[in-house]
Coordinates of C-alpha atoms and ligand atoms in Angstrom, one line a residue:
M1 CA 0.0 0.0 0.0
F2 CA 1.3 3.4 -1.0
I3 CA 0.0 6.4 1.1
S4 CA 0.9 10.0 0.5
F5 CA 0.3 13.0 2.7
E6 CA -0.4 16.5 1.4
G7 CA -1.3 19.9 2.6
T8 CA 0.0 23.5 2.9
E9 CA 2.8 24.4 5.4
G10 CA 2.4 23.6 9.1
V11 CA -0.8 21.5 8.9
G12 CA 0.7 18.6 10.9
K13 CA 1.7 16.1 8.2
S14 CA 4.9 15.0 10.1
T15 CA 3.0 14.3 13.3
L16 CA 0.3 12.3 11.6
I17 CA 2.9 10.3 9.6
R18 CA 4.9 9.5 12.7
K19 CA 1.7 8.2 14.4
L20 CA 0.7 6.1 11.4
H21 CA 4.3 4.8 11.1
A22 CA 4.1 3.6 14.8
Y23 CA 0.7 2.2 14.2
F24 CA 1.7 0.1 11.2
L25 CA 4.8 -1.1 13.0
E26 CA 2.7 -2.2 15.9
T27 CA 0.4 -4.1 13.6
G28 CA 3.4 -6.0 12.3
K29 CA 3.6 -4.3 8.9
D30 CA 6.9 -3.6 7.1
V31 CA 6.7 0.1 6.6
V32 CA 8.9 2.7 4.8
L33 CA 8.8 6.3 5.8
T34 CA 9.9 8.7 3.1
R35 CA 9.3 12.2 1.8
E36 CA 9.4 14.5 -1.3
P37 CA 11.3 16.2 -2.5
G38 CA 13.9 13.8 -1.2
G39 CA 13.8 10.2 0.0
T40 CA 17.2 9.1 -1.5
P41 CA 20.6 10.7 -1.0
L42 CA 20.6 12.2 -4.5
A43 CA 17.0 13.4 -4.2
E44 CA 17.8 15.0 -0.8
K45 CA 20.5 17.0 -2.5
I46 CA 17.9 18.3 -5.0
R47 CA 15.6 19.0 -2.1
A48 CA 18.3 21.2 -0.5
M49 CA 18.6 23.1 -3.7
L50 CA 14.8 23.6 -3.9
L51 CA 14.4 24.8 -0.4
A52 CA 17.6 27.0 -0.2
V53 CA 17.0 30.7 0.0
D54 CA 20.6 31.8 -0.7
H55 CA 20.8 31.3 -4.5
D56 CA 22.4 34.2 -6.3
E57 CA 19.6 34.2 -8.8
K58 CA 15.9 33.6 -8.8
M59 CA 14.9 30.0 -9.5
C60 CA 12.7 29.9 -12.6
A61 CA 9.4 28.1 -12.1
D62 CA 10.2 25.7 -14.9
T63 CA 13.5 24.9 -13.2
E64 CA 11.7 24.3 -10.0
L65 CA 9.2 21.9 -11.7
L66 CA 12.0 19.9 -13.4
L67 CA 14.1 19.7 -10.2
V68 CA 11.0 18.4 -8.3
Y69 CA 10.5 15.7 -11.0
A70 CA 14.2 14.8 -11.1
A71 CA 14.0 14.1 -7.4
R72 CA 10.6 12.3 -7.8
S73 CA 12.0 10.0 -10.5
Q74 CA 14.9 9.0 -8.4
H75 CA 12.7 8.5 -5.4
L76 CA 10.1 6.5 -7.2
N77 CA 12.5 4.2 -8.9
Q78 CA 15.0 3.7 -6.0
V79 CA 12.7 3.7 -3.0
I80 CA 8.9 3.5 -3.6
L81 CA 8.6 0.9 -6.4
P82 CA 11.1 -1.5 -4.8
A83 CA 9.4 -1.2 -1.4
L84 CA 6.0 -1.8 -3.0
A85 CA 7.3 -4.8 -4.9
Q86 CA 8.3 -6.3 -1.5
N87 CA 4.8 -5.7 -0.2
K88 CA 5.9 -2.9 2.2
V89 CA 3.6 -0.1 3.2
V90 CA 5.1 3.2 1.9
L91 CA 4.2 6.4 3.7
S92 CA 5.4 9.4 1.7
D93 CA 5.3 13.0 3.0
R94 CA 4.1 14.5 -0.3
F95 CA 4.0 13.1 -3.8
S96 CA 2.9 14.3 -7.2
D97 CA -0.3 16.1 -6.1
A98 CA 2.1 18.7 -4.5
S99 CA 3.4 19.6 -8.0
F100 CA -0.1 20.4 -9.2
A101 CA -0.8 22.4 -6.0
Y102 CA 2.5 24.3 -5.8
Q103 CA 3.9 24.4 -9.4
V104 CA 0.6 24.7 -11.4
K105 CA -1.7 26.5 -9.0
G106 CA 0.9 28.2 -6.8
R107 CA 3.4 29.3 -9.5
G108 CA 0.9 29.4 -12.4
L109 CA 2.7 26.9 -14.7
D110 CA 0.9 25.4 -17.6
Q111 CA -0.9 22.2 -16.6
A112 CA 0.2 20.6 -19.8
K113 CA 3.8 20.7 -18.7
L114 CA 2.9 18.8 -15.5
E115 CA 0.8 16.3 -17.4
M116 CA 3.6 15.6 -19.8
L117 CA 5.9 14.8 -16.8
N118 CA 3.3 12.8 -15.0
Q119 CA 2.5 10.7 -18.0
N120 CA 6.2 9.9 -18.6
F121 CA 7.6 9.7 -15.1
V122 CA 4.9 9.0 -12.6
T123 CA 4.4 5.3 -13.2
R124 CA 2.6 4.7 -9.9
L125 CA 0.1 6.8 -7.9
P126 CA -0.6 6.5 -4.2
D127 CA -3.5 4.2 -3.3
I128 CA -4.6 6.7 -0.7
T129 CA -3.7 10.4 -0.3
F130 CA -4.5 12.1 3.0
W131 CA -5.0 15.8 2.5
L132 CA -4.6 17.7 5.7
D133 CA -6.6 20.8 5.3
A134 CA -6.6 23.9 7.6
P135 CA -6.8 27.6 7.0
I136 CA -3.5 29.0 5.7
E137 CA -3.0 31.3 8.7
T138 CA -3.0 28.4 11.2
G139 CA -0.4 26.5 9.3
M140 CA 1.9 29.5 8.6
A141 CA 1.9 30.4 12.3
R142 CA 3.1 26.8 13.1
A143 CA 5.7 27.0 10.3
R144 CA 7.1 30.3 11.7
E145 CA 7.3 28.7 15.2
R146 CA 9.6 26.0 13.7
G147 CA 12.3 28.6 12.8
A148 CA 13.8 30.0 9.6
L149 CA 11.4 29.8 6.6
D150 CA 12.5 28.0 3.5
R151 CA 12.1 29.2 -0.1
F152 CA 8.5 28.0 -0.3
E153 CA 7.5 29.1 3.2
Q154 CA 8.7 32.6 2.3
E155 CA 5.9 32.9 -0.2
K156 CA 3.0 35.3 0.3
M157 CA -0.5 34.3 1.6
D158 CA -2.1 34.4 -1.8
F159 CA 0.4 31.8 -3.1
F160 CA -0.7 29.4 -0.3
T161 CA -4.3 30.2 -0.9
R162 CA -3.9 29.1 -4.5
V163 CA -2.0 26.0 -3.3
R164 CA -4.9 25.1 -1.0
E165 CA -7.4 25.7 -3.8
G166 CA -5.2 23.3 -5.9
Y167 CA -5.6 20.6 -3.3
Q168 CA -9.4 21.3 -3.1
Y169 CA -9.6 20.9 -6.9
L170 CA -7.7 17.5 -6.7
Y171 CA -9.9 16.3 -3.8
E172 CA -13.0 16.9 -5.9
R173 CA -11.5 15.4 -9.0
Y174 CA -10.2 12.2 -7.3
P175 CA -12.6 11.5 -4.5
E176 CA -11.8 7.8 -4.6
R177 CA -8.1 8.4 -3.7
I178 CA -7.9 11.6 -1.8
I179 CA -9.3 11.8 1.7
R180 CA -9.6 15.2 3.4
L181 CA -8.7 15.4 7.0
D182 CA -9.8 18.3 9.1
A183 CA -6.4 19.5 10.3
T184 CA -7.8 22.2 12.6
Q185 CA -8.5 19.3 15.1
N186 CA -5.8 18.2 17.5
E187 CA -3.2 15.6 16.7
D188 CA -5.1 12.7 18.2
Q189 CA -8.3 13.6 16.5
V190 CA -6.5 13.9 13.1
F191 CA -4.9 10.5 13.7
Q192 CA -8.3 9.0 14.5
Q193 CA -9.8 10.5 11.3
A194 CA -7.0 8.8 9.3
L195 CA -7.5 5.4 11.1
A196 CA -11.2 5.6 10.4
A197 CA -10.6 6.2 6.7
L198 CA -8.2 3.3 6.6
G199 CA -10.9 1.1 8.0
Ligands
LIG201 P1 7.8 20.2 3.3 O1 7.0 19.1 2.7 O2 8.8 19.7 4.2 O3 6.9 21.2 3.8 O4 8.6 20.9 2.2 C1 8.7 20.6 0.9 C2 8.4 21.9 0.1 O5 8.5 21.5 -1.3 C3 6.9 22.4 0.4 O6 7.0 23.8 0.6 C4 6.2 22.1 -0.9 C5 7.3 22.0 -2.0 N1 7.0 21.0 -3.0 C6 6.7 21.5 -4.3 O7 6.6 22.7 -4.5 N2 6.3 20.6 -5.2 C7 6.4 19.2 -5.0 O8 6.0 18.5 -6.0 C8 6.7 18.7 -3.7 C9 6.8 17.3 -3.5 C10 7.0 19.7 -2.8

């Protein structure tokens, strides 16, 4: 089973993933915890490039999209597909929905570019995607408490509003795969929502 976790900044993805990881381990499942961008040594280097704020030039939106997909391709082929082939449960902190939300809706890139990449490089989609949804202000306050903001977190509110709308669009488009969790609730309640959805 392949489960991804999505949402805007500071909605509590990491906490939920940690809890589900522990839950799957307790139930005797072999489970792989991973994230995007990243998840392999090479993809983590690409992540560092994507999140860094100290570049001497502005990163073009197309460059950002291609870096995200370079990392994804490495991650999918080196980590996700092999784990699934061994019947492991894969929990990924973000996957391809994030590219629609951030690069297409957030940055305003042409959706055809994303579709071209998805068709050619995303050979496996998650079975379940948990979308942790909360008002942007709530999440940004949590992100600020964590410390220095990365290149994405430094974006303005209207960027994150578009990202959230992107997730809402995907949720309506793929109701059989994407499960919305009310991330304004506390950690335990969010975890219970996720367990209930897993049945
Ligand atoms: P986070 O998941 O640790 O919050 O940080 C990853 C950042 O990368 C987050 O701000 C969203 C961004 N991102 C994209 O813009 N596109 C993508 O496809 C993915 C996976 C992440």
